[in-house]
Short mmCIF file of N, CA and C in Angstrom, two decimals:
data_model
loop_
_atom_site.label_atom_id
_atom_site.label_comp_id
_atom_site.label_asym_id
_atom_site.label_seq_id
_atom_site.Cartn_x
_atom_site.Cartn_y
_atom_site.Cartn_z
N UNK A 1 8.47 15.22 -7.24
CA UNK A 1 8.07 13.51 -6.15
C UNK A 1 7.13 12.73 -6.69
N UNK A 2 7.32 11.66 -6.76
CA UNK A 2 6.49 10.45 -6.89
C UNK A 2 5.17 10.73 -5.78
N UNK A 3 4.21 10.18 -6.16
CA UNK A 3 3.47 9.97 -5.06
C UNK A 3 4.11 8.62 -4.15
N UNK A 4 4.48 7.93 -4.67
CA UNK A 4 5.19 6.79 -3.90
C UNK A 4 6.11 7.47 -2.80
N UNK A 5 7.02 8.45 -3.71
CA UNK A 5 7.97 8.99 -2.62
C UNK A 5 6.83 9.62 -1.37
N UNK A 6 6.20 10.46 -1.88
CA UNK A 6 5.27 11.71 -1.05
C UNK A 6 4.94 10.69 0.13
N UNK A 7 3.48 9.32 0.18
CA UNK A 7 3.60 8.11 0.91
C UNK A 7 4.56 8.20 1.34
N UNK A 8 5.89 7.59 0.76
CA UNK A 8 6.67 6.99 2.12
C UNK A 8 7.58 7.95 2.90
N UNK A 9 7.73 9.39 2.50
CA UNK A 9 8.18 10.12 3.25
C UNK A 9 7.11 10.94 4.54
N UNK A 10 6.12 10.63 4.17
CA UNK A 10 4.69 10.67 5.13
C UNK A 10 4.74 9.48 5.92
N UNK A 11 5.07 8.56 5.81
CA UNK A 11 5.03 7.22 6.66
C UNK A 11 6.07 7.50 7.56
N UNK A 12 7.20 7.74 7.04
CA UNK A 12 8.48 7.80 7.75
C UNK A 12 8.44 9.24 8.75
N UNK A 13 7.76 9.83 8.15
CA UNK A 13 8.21 11.52 8.57
C UNK A 13 6.69 11.13 10.49
N UNK A 14 5.86 10.65 9.54
CA UNK A 14 4.89 11.02 10.52
C UNK A 14 3.58 11.67 10.55
N UNK A 15 3.76 12.54 9.04
CA UNK A 15 3.53 13.60 8.57
C UNK A 15 2.50 13.18 7.11
N UNK A 16 1.63 14.00 6.98
CA UNK A 16 0.62 13.76 5.99
C UNK A 16 0.75 14.92 5.15
N UNK A 17 0.32 14.76 3.91
CA UNK A 17 0.64 15.86 2.97
C UNK A 17 -0.87 15.39 1.85
N UNK A 18 -1.45 16.26 1.13
CA UNK A 18 -2.51 16.27 0.29
C UNK A 18 -2.15 15.40 -0.74
N UNK A 19 -1.40 14.99 -1.60
CA UNK A 19 -0.70 14.75 -2.50
C UNK A 19 -0.73 12.91 -1.70
N UNK A 20 -0.22 12.65 -0.35
CA UNK A 20 -0.45 11.32 0.19
C UNK A 20 -1.36 11.10 0.37
N UNK A 21 -2.55 12.09 1.08
CA UNK A 21 -3.63 11.29 1.10
C UNK A 21 -4.18 10.78 -0.08
N UNK A 22 -4.18 11.68 -1.22
CA UNK A 22 -5.08 11.41 -2.60
C UNK A 22 -4.68 10.08 -3.10
N UNK A 23 -3.17 10.10 -2.90
CA UNK A 23 -2.95 8.44 -3.31
C UNK A 23 -3.40 7.47 -2.50
N UNK A 24 -3.45 7.49 -1.19
CA UNK A 24 -3.89 6.46 -0.08
C UNK A 24 -5.21 6.16 -1.14
N UNK A 25 -5.42 4.27 -0.50
CA UNK A 25 -6.49 4.05 -0.73
C UNK A 25 -7.71 4.40 0.88
N UNK A 26 -8.77 4.90 0.04
CA UNK A 26 -9.97 5.27 0.72
C UNK A 26 -10.39 4.03 1.48
N UNK A 27 -10.03 5.04 2.83
CA UNK A 27 -10.53 4.03 4.37
C UNK A 27 -12.01 3.71 4.54
N UNK A 28 -12.33 2.66 5.18
CA UNK A 28 -13.65 2.19 5.21
C UNK A 28 -14.56 3.11 6.32
N UNK A 29 -13.27 3.84 7.29
CA UNK A 29 -13.59 5.17 8.28
C UNK A 29 -13.06 5.99 8.05
N UNK A 30 -12.72 7.63 8.20
CA UNK A 30 -12.20 8.68 8.47
C UNK A 30 -11.83 8.30 9.66
N UNK A 31 -10.29 8.51 10.08
CA UNK A 31 -9.78 9.18 11.32
C UNK A 31 -10.87 10.22 11.56
N UNK A 32 -10.70 10.29 13.44
CA UNK A 32 -11.21 11.54 13.90
C UNK A 32 -10.55 12.53 14.01
N UNK A 33 -10.73 13.63 13.62
CA UNK A 33 -9.87 14.95 13.79
C UNK A 33 -9.16 15.38 15.08
N UNK A 34 -7.96 14.86 14.93
CA UNK A 34 -7.33 15.73 16.57
C UNK A 34 -6.85 14.24 17.12
N UNK A 35 -7.87 13.13 16.92
CA UNK A 35 -6.80 12.16 17.40
C UNK A 35 -5.82 11.20 17.28
N UNK A 36 -4.79 10.75 18.26
CA UNK A 36 -3.59 10.30 17.22
C UNK A 36 -3.89 9.06 18.40
N UNK A 37 -4.87 7.93 18.59
CA UNK A 37 -4.59 7.29 19.73
C UNK A 37 -5.74 6.13 19.19
N UNK A 38 -5.70 4.98 18.78
CA UNK A 38 -6.54 3.98 18.05
C UNK A 38 -6.13 2.60 18.72
N UNK A 39 -7.37 1.79 19.13
CA UNK A 39 -7.11 0.58 19.37
C UNK A 39 -6.89 -0.18 17.78
N UNK A 40 -7.16 -1.73 18.34
CA UNK A 40 -6.41 -2.01 16.91
C UNK A 40 -7.95 -2.87 16.31
N UNK A 41 -9.03 -2.72 16.78
CA UNK A 41 -10.37 -3.01 16.53
C UNK A 41 -10.61 -1.61 15.39
N UNK A 42 -10.26 0.10 15.60
CA UNK A 42 -10.48 1.31 15.38
C UNK A 42 -10.08 1.15 14.10
N UNK A 43 -8.62 0.52 14.14
CA UNK A 43 -7.46 0.46 12.76
C UNK A 43 -8.08 -0.61 11.59
N UNK A 44 -9.23 -1.83 12.40
CA UNK A 44 -9.77 -2.75 11.23
C UNK A 44 -10.49 -2.19 10.69
N UNK A 45 -11.20 -0.84 11.29
CA UNK A 45 -12.62 -0.24 10.26
C UNK A 45 -11.75 0.31 9.41
N UNK A 46 -10.41 1.34 10.21
CA UNK A 46 -10.04 2.47 9.33
C UNK A 46 -9.45 1.81 7.73
N UNK A 47 -8.46 0.54 8.17
CA UNK A 47 -7.65 -0.06 7.15
C UNK A 47 -8.53 -1.37 6.34
N UNK A 48 -9.12 -1.94 6.85
CA UNK A 48 -9.89 -3.12 5.90
C UNK A 48 -8.93 -4.43 6.46
N UNK A 49 -7.37 -3.87 7.22
CA UNK A 49 -6.96 -5.14 7.71
C UNK A 49 -7.63 -5.78 8.70
N UNK A 50 -7.18 -7.43 9.15
CA UNK A 50 -7.59 -8.09 9.59
C UNK A 50 -6.70 -7.55 10.84
N UNK A 51 -7.47 -8.00 12.21
CA UNK A 51 -6.59 -8.01 13.96
C UNK A 51 -5.35 -9.09 13.64
N UNK A 52 -5.72 -10.03 12.93
CA UNK A 52 -4.39 -11.08 12.79
C UNK A 52 -3.68 -10.58 11.63
N UNK A 53 -3.41 -9.62 10.80
CA UNK A 53 -3.05 -9.56 10.04
C UNK A 53 -2.15 -8.34 10.76
N UNK A 54 -2.98 -6.95 11.32
CA UNK A 54 -2.06 -6.50 12.13
C UNK A 54 -0.88 -7.21 12.90
N UNK A 55 -1.41 -7.74 13.77
CA UNK A 55 -0.08 -8.68 14.36
C UNK A 55 0.65 -9.39 14.04
N UNK A 56 0.19 -10.04 12.81
CA UNK A 56 1.34 -10.69 11.93
C UNK A 56 2.36 -9.38 11.76
N UNK A 57 1.84 -8.24 11.67
CA UNK A 57 2.75 -7.72 10.65
C UNK A 57 3.66 -6.79 12.14
N UNK A 58 3.21 -6.79 13.08
CA UNK A 58 4.06 -6.61 14.24
C UNK A 58 5.20 -7.49 14.97
N UNK A 59 4.61 -8.98 14.85
CA UNK A 59 5.43 -10.57 14.77
C UNK A 59 6.69 -10.30 13.59
N UNK A 60 6.17 -10.20 12.68
CA UNK A 60 8.07 -9.75 12.06
C UNK A 60 8.58 -8.69 12.05
N UNK A 61 7.39 -8.15 12.05
CA UNK A 61 8.93 -6.43 12.52
C UNK A 61 8.63 -5.59 11.07
N UNK A 62 7.43 -5.61 10.62
CA UNK A 62 6.91 -5.05 9.04
C UNK A 62 6.09 -3.99 9.84
N UNK A 63 5.67 -3.61 11.71
CA UNK A 63 5.17 -2.74 11.92
C UNK A 63 6.33 -1.87 13.20
N UNK A 64 6.47 -0.79 13.31
CA UNK A 64 7.26 -0.75 14.38
C UNK A 64 6.47 -0.74 15.30
N UNK A 65 7.83 -0.78 16.91
CA UNK A 65 7.06 -0.75 17.89
C UNK A 65 5.22 -0.21 18.07
N UNK A 66 4.73 -0.82 18.73
CA UNK A 66 3.17 -0.28 18.65
C UNK A 66 3.12 0.07 20.32
N UNK A 67 2.98 1.04 20.32
CA UNK A 67 2.63 1.22 22.08
C UNK A 67 1.72 0.77 22.43
N UNK A 68 1.21 0.46 24.12
CA UNK A 68 0.59 -0.67 24.71
C UNK A 68 -0.13 0.41 25.99
N UNK A 69 -1.36 0.45 26.03
CA UNK A 69 -1.95 0.75 26.98
C UNK A 69 -1.39 0.00 28.64
N UNK A 70 -1.62 0.92 30.00
CA UNK A 70 -1.20 0.00 30.97
C UNK A 70 -2.11 -1.30 31.57
N UNK A 71 -3.04 -1.80 30.39
CA UNK A 71 -3.65 -3.13 30.02
C UNK A 71 -3.16 -4.15 29.05
N UNK A 72 -2.20 -3.30 28.06
CA UNK A 72 -1.51 -4.42 27.49
C UNK A 72 -2.20 -3.90 26.15
N UNK A 73 -3.27 -3.74 26.18
CA UNK A 73 -3.95 -3.31 24.71
C UNK A 73 -3.02 -2.48 23.64
N UNK A 74 -2.75 -2.58 22.24
CA UNK A 74 -2.37 -2.15 21.41
C UNK A 74 -2.97 -0.21 21.04
N UNK A 75 -2.18 0.61 21.28
CA UNK A 75 -2.63 1.94 21.16
C UNK A 75 -1.77 1.72 19.61
N UNK A 76 -2.33 2.35 18.44
CA UNK A 76 -2.30 2.89 17.47
C UNK A 76 -1.77 4.24 16.97
N UNK A 77 -1.27 5.22 16.66
CA UNK A 77 -0.97 6.67 16.04
C UNK A 77 -1.25 7.00 14.97
N UNK A 78 -1.37 7.96 14.38
CA UNK A 78 -1.31 8.95 13.07
C UNK A 78 -0.33 8.21 12.23
N UNK A 79 1.02 8.08 12.87
CA UNK A 79 2.21 7.70 12.01
C UNK A 79 2.37 6.43 11.74
N UNK A 80 1.62 5.42 12.79
CA UNK A 80 1.31 3.59 12.51
C UNK A 80 0.42 3.42 11.53
N UNK A 81 -0.79 4.68 11.46
CA UNK A 81 -1.22 4.22 10.16
C UNK A 81 -1.60 4.70 9.24
N UNK A 82 -0.35 6.22 8.76
CA UNK A 82 0.34 6.33 7.89
C UNK A 82 1.42 4.88 7.51
N UNK A 83 2.36 4.73 7.99
CA UNK A 83 2.53 3.59 8.07
C UNK A 83 1.85 2.53 7.09
N UNK A 84 1.00 2.23 7.52
CA UNK A 84 0.12 1.06 7.39
C UNK A 84 -0.50 0.93 5.68
N UNK A 85 -0.72 2.52 5.77
CA UNK A 85 -0.87 2.91 4.35
C UNK A 85 0.55 3.04 3.50
N UNK A 86 1.27 3.09 3.57
CA UNK A 86 2.52 2.82 2.83
C UNK A 86 2.90 1.46 2.83
N UNK A 87 2.45 0.20 3.50
CA UNK A 87 2.67 -0.65 3.34
C UNK A 87 1.84 -1.25 2.57
N UNK A 88 0.79 -0.92 2.39
CA UNK A 88 -0.54 -1.10 1.29
C UNK A 88 0.09 -0.69 0.61
N UNK A 89 0.41 -0.20 -0.01
CA UNK A 89 0.95 0.55 -1.37
C UNK A 89 2.09 -0.07 -2.01
N UNK A 90 2.87 -0.37 -0.79
CA UNK A 90 3.82 -1.67 -1.03
C UNK A 90 3.26 -2.73 -1.10
N UNK A 91 2.64 -3.24 -0.86
CA UNK A 91 1.84 -4.60 -0.86
C UNK A 91 1.46 -4.37 -2.92
N UNK A 92 0.47 -3.48 -3.12
CA UNK A 92 -0.31 -3.50 -4.58
C UNK A 92 0.65 -3.98 -5.12
N UNK A 93 2.34 -3.66 -5.18
CA UNK A 93 3.54 -3.30 -5.93
C UNK A 93 3.59 -4.74 -6.29
N UNK A 94 3.55 -5.89 -5.37
CA UNK A 94 3.76 -6.99 -5.37
C UNK A 94 5.04 -7.67 -4.91
N UNK A 95 5.87 -6.09 -3.81
CA UNK A 95 6.79 -6.42 -3.29
C UNK A 95 6.80 -7.62 -1.99
N UNK A 96 7.90 -8.27 -2.48
CA UNK A 96 7.83 -9.46 -1.36
C UNK A 96 7.64 -8.75 0.28
N UNK A 97 7.24 -9.71 0.99
CA UNK A 97 6.56 -9.38 2.36
C UNK A 97 8.09 -9.10 2.76
N UNK A 98 9.52 -10.28 2.42
CA UNK A 98 10.87 -9.85 3.15
C UNK A 98 11.53 -8.57 2.68
N UNK A 99 11.19 -8.08 1.21
CA UNK A 99 11.38 -7.35 1.67
C UNK A 99 10.93 -5.51 2.16
N UNK A 100 9.59 -5.53 1.84
CA UNK A 100 8.65 -4.85 3.28
C UNK A 100 9.55 -4.91 4.57
N UNK A 101 9.77 -6.03 4.47
CA UNK A 101 9.86 -6.07 6.31
C UNK A 101 11.69 -5.54 6.54
N UNK A 102 12.58 -5.77 5.39
CA UNK A 102 14.06 -5.03 5.02
C UNK A 102 13.63 -3.74 5.25
N UNK A 103 13.02 -3.08 4.35
CA UNK A 103 12.83 -1.36 4.20
C UNK A 103 12.28 -0.81 5.73
N UNK A 104 11.47 -1.75 6.12
CA UNK A 104 11.22 -1.24 7.92
C UNK A 104 12.18 -1.06 8.21
N UNK A 105 12.85 -2.28 8.66
CA UNK A 105 13.98 -2.41 9.16
C UNK A 105 15.51 -1.10 9.11
N UNK A 106 15.13 -0.69 7.45
CA UNK A 106 16.21 0.32 6.96
C UNK A 106 15.43 1.39 7.25
N UNK A 107 14.47 2.04 7.61
CA UNK A 107 13.41 3.26 8.41
C UNK A 107 13.97 3.53 9.53
N UNK A 108 14.06 2.29 10.67
CA UNK A 108 14.35 2.21 11.72
C UNK A 108 15.67 2.44 12.37
N UNK A 109 16.64 2.02 11.06
CA UNK A 109 17.85 2.28 11.35
C UNK A 109 18.54 3.48 11.16
N UNK A 110 17.79 4.43 10.42
CA UNK A 110 17.47 6.11 10.44
C UNK A 110 18.43 6.37 8.49
N UNK A 111 18.78 7.58 8.93
CA UNK A 111 18.86 8.69 7.85
C UNK A 111 20.16 8.08 6.90
N UNK A 112 21.19 7.02 7.33
CA UNK A 112 22.13 6.60 6.71
C UNK A 112 21.53 5.47 5.91
N UNK A 113 20.81 5.18 6.06
CA UNK A 113 20.29 4.26 5.03
C UNK A 113 19.28 4.71 3.64
N UNK A 114 19.38 5.84 3.30
CA UNK A 114 18.39 6.17 2.40
C UNK A 114 19.32 6.17 1.36
N UNK A 115 20.13 5.35 0.76
CA UNK A 115 20.69 4.92 0.10
C UNK A 115 20.38 3.70 -0.47
N UNK A 116 20.23 3.15 0.40
CA UNK A 116 19.65 1.08 0.56
C UNK A 116 18.37 1.20 0.20
N UNK A 117 17.64 2.09 0.71
CA UNK A 117 16.09 2.47 0.93
C UNK A 117 15.90 3.24 -0.44
N UNK A 118 16.64 4.11 -1.78
CA UNK A 118 16.25 4.52 -2.93
C UNK A 118 16.69 3.27 -3.89
N UNK A 119 17.38 2.35 -3.36
CA UNK A 119 17.40 1.38 -4.11
C UNK A 119 16.49 0.07 -4.19
N UNK A 120 15.75 -0.17 -3.04
CA UNK A 120 15.11 -1.05 -2.91
C UNK A 120 13.50 -0.47 -3.58
N UNK A 121 13.55 0.60 -3.14
CA UNK A 121 12.55 1.29 -4.12
C UNK A 121 12.39 1.43 -5.49
N UNK A 122 13.95 1.96 -5.86
CA UNK A 122 13.78 2.07 -6.83
C UNK A 122 13.59 0.54 -8.20
N UNK A 123 14.48 -0.74 -7.24
CA UNK A 123 14.31 -1.68 -8.06
C UNK A 123 12.71 -2.50 -7.91
N UNK A 124 12.06 -2.12 -6.75
CA UNK A 124 10.31 -2.49 -7.12
C UNK A 124 9.71 -1.45 -8.35
N UNK A 125 10.18 -0.16 -8.54
CA UNK A 125 9.51 0.47 -9.41
C UNK A 125 10.17 0.12 -11.14
N UNK A 126 11.28 -0.92 -11.11
CA UNK A 126 10.93 -0.87 -12.19
C UNK A 126 10.48 -2.00 -12.26
N UNK A 127 10.18 -3.22 -11.53
CA UNK A 127 9.28 -4.34 -11.62
C UNK A 127 7.87 -3.85 -11.56
N UNK A 128 7.76 -2.68 -11.26
CA UNK A 128 5.88 -2.60 -11.34
C UNK A 128 6.01 -1.57 -12.96
N UNK A 129 6.84 -1.11 -13.27
CA UNK A 129 6.29 -0.16 -14.44
C UNK A 129 6.64 -1.92 -15.28
N UNK A 130 7.63 -2.53 -15.19
CA UNK A 130 7.79 -4.14 -16.23
C UNK A 130 6.06 -4.71 -16.13
N UNK A 131 5.84 -4.51 -15.06
CA UNK A 131 4.04 -5.02 -14.89
C UNK A 131 3.30 -4.13 -15.78
N UNK A 132 3.21 -2.97 -15.58
CA UNK A 132 2.41 -2.57 -16.49
C UNK A 132 2.35 -2.29 -18.11
N UNK A 133 3.47 -2.41 -18.22
CA UNK A 133 3.64 -2.59 -19.86
C UNK A 133 3.46 -3.82 -20.16
N UNK A 134 3.39 -4.91 -19.16
CA UNK A 134 2.85 -7.07 -19.56
C UNK A 134 1.27 -6.12 -19.43
N UNK A 135 1.02 -5.24 -18.90
CA UNK A 135 -0.92 -5.13 -18.44
C UNK A 135 -1.50 -4.58 -19.33
N UNK A 136 -0.45 -3.26 -20.36
CA UNK A 136 -0.66 -2.93 -21.61
C UNK A 136 -0.64 -3.32 -22.93
N UNK A 137 0.22 -4.49 -22.56
CA UNK A 137 -0.06 -5.38 -23.76
C UNK A 137 -1.18 -6.26 -23.70
N UNK A 138 -1.66 -6.70 -22.59
CA UNK A 138 -2.83 -7.56 -22.56
C UNK A 138 -3.95 -6.96 -22.46
N UNK A 139 -3.84 -5.39 -22.19
CA UNK A 139 -5.01 -4.60 -22.56
C UNK A 139 -5.46 -4.75 -24.08
N UNK A 140 -4.48 -4.49 -24.73
CA UNK A 140 -4.23 -4.12 -26.23
C UNK A 140 -4.88 -5.60 -26.74
N UNK A 141 -4.46 -6.37 -26.16
CA UNK A 141 -4.93 -8.25 -26.65
C UNK A 141 -6.43 -8.14 -26.81
N UNK A 142 -6.96 -7.88 -25.32
CA UNK A 142 -7.94 -7.66 -25.14
C UNK A 142 -9.64 -6.57 -25.79
N UNK A 143 -8.38 -5.31 -25.84
CA UNK A 143 -9.14 -4.66 -27.25
C UNK A 143 -9.56 -5.10 -28.26
N UNK A 144 -8.24 -5.72 -28.93
CA UNK A 144 -8.69 -6.43 -30.25
C UNK A 144 -9.59 -7.10 -30.61
N UNK A 145 -9.63 -8.20 -29.60
CA UNK A 145 -10.80 -9.35 -28.95
C UNK A 145 -11.95 -8.60 -29.34
N UNK A 146 -12.15 -7.84 -27.99
CA UNK A 146 -13.32 -7.17 -27.97
C UNK A 146 -13.82 -6.50 -29.20
N UNK A 147 -13.24 -5.42 -30.05
CA UNK A 147 -13.33 -4.72 -31.46
C UNK A 147 -14.30 -6.38 -32.37
N UNK A 148 -13.23 -7.22 -32.31
CA UNK A 148 -13.58 -8.01 -33.27
C UNK A 148 -14.64 -8.87 -33.01
N UNK A 149 -14.93 -9.05 -31.78
CA UNK A 149 -16.52 -9.87 -31.73
C UNK A 149 -17.32 -8.93 -31.47
N UNK A 150 -17.50 -7.31 -31.21
CA UNK A 150 -17.97 -6.35 -31.32
C UNK A 150 -18.46 -6.19 -33.24
N UNK A 151 -17.59 -6.51 -34.06
CA UNK A 151 -17.62 -5.92 -35.43
C UNK A 151 -18.52 -7.45 -35.98
N UNK A 152 -18.11 -8.90 -35.81
CA UNK A 152 -18.81 -9.81 -35.34
C UNK A 152 -20.34 -9.88 -35.29
N UNK A 153 -20.66 -9.64 -34.30
CA UNK A 153 -21.96 -9.39 -33.31
C UNK A 153 -23.03 -8.77 -34.54
N UNK A 154 -22.69 -7.35 -35.14
CA UNK A 154 -22.74 -6.59 -35.60
C UNK A 154 -23.26 -7.10 -37.25
N UNK A 155 -22.21 -7.67 -37.73
CA UNK A 155 -22.49 -8.48 -38.74
C UNK A 155 -23.44 -9.50 -38.77
N UNK A 156 -22.95 -10.31 -37.58
CA UNK A 156 -24.45 -11.43 -37.22
C UNK A 156 -26.31 -10.88 -37.54
N UNK A 157 -26.26 -9.57 -36.65
CA UNK A 157 -27.26 -9.09 -36.14
C UNK A 157 -27.54 -8.28 -37.68
N UNK A 158 -27.07 -8.05 -38.44
CA UNK A 158 -27.58 -7.28 -39.78
C UNK A 158 -27.80 -8.68 -41.07
N UNK A 159 -27.07 -9.65 -41.04
CA UNK A 159 -27.44 -10.91 -41.45
C UNK A 159 -28.92 -11.54 -41.14
N UNK A 160 -28.87 -11.37 -39.88
CA UNK A 160 -30.34 -12.26 -38.93
C UNK A 160 -31.60 -10.71 -39.63
N UNK A 161 -31.18 -9.78 -39.85
CA UNK A 161 -32.69 -8.78 -40.10
C UNK A 161 -32.84 -8.51 -41.61
N UNK A 162 -32.09 -9.48 -42.36
CA UNK A 162 -32.55 -9.60 -43.69
C UNK A 162 -33.32 -10.34 -44.46
#
């Protein structure tokens, strides 16, 4: 199972695995043990996202229904935080927001959408692998240039010391 599959499974099921925890970006603050009810300001501290972004995610359908307190204040659960971890990973892949929203809709539709989810994630994986290959090519060019300038610098230094 890949890190993305593990993270996706954890986000969808509300569970957490050691691999998923290691794969997640470091939180600005750790979640308190045994707690499963967070305010928007706590989620901002945990995730580094802004309150505006969290509200926008909810408005566009990227976040599942967020519970509210009796006063209307948003209350996020650990499952919501796991989902935000996955959304963060999907953002890092370069997945368009529309595709992330589509993925969220498929998750909410249930188990009958596994094939569609698989296809969406597989297409994203192909895109990521292509970007990695491009970055590796770019890194090779940079390494070549760095080596050239290091050699040139040493040659100039040795000429200057004569």
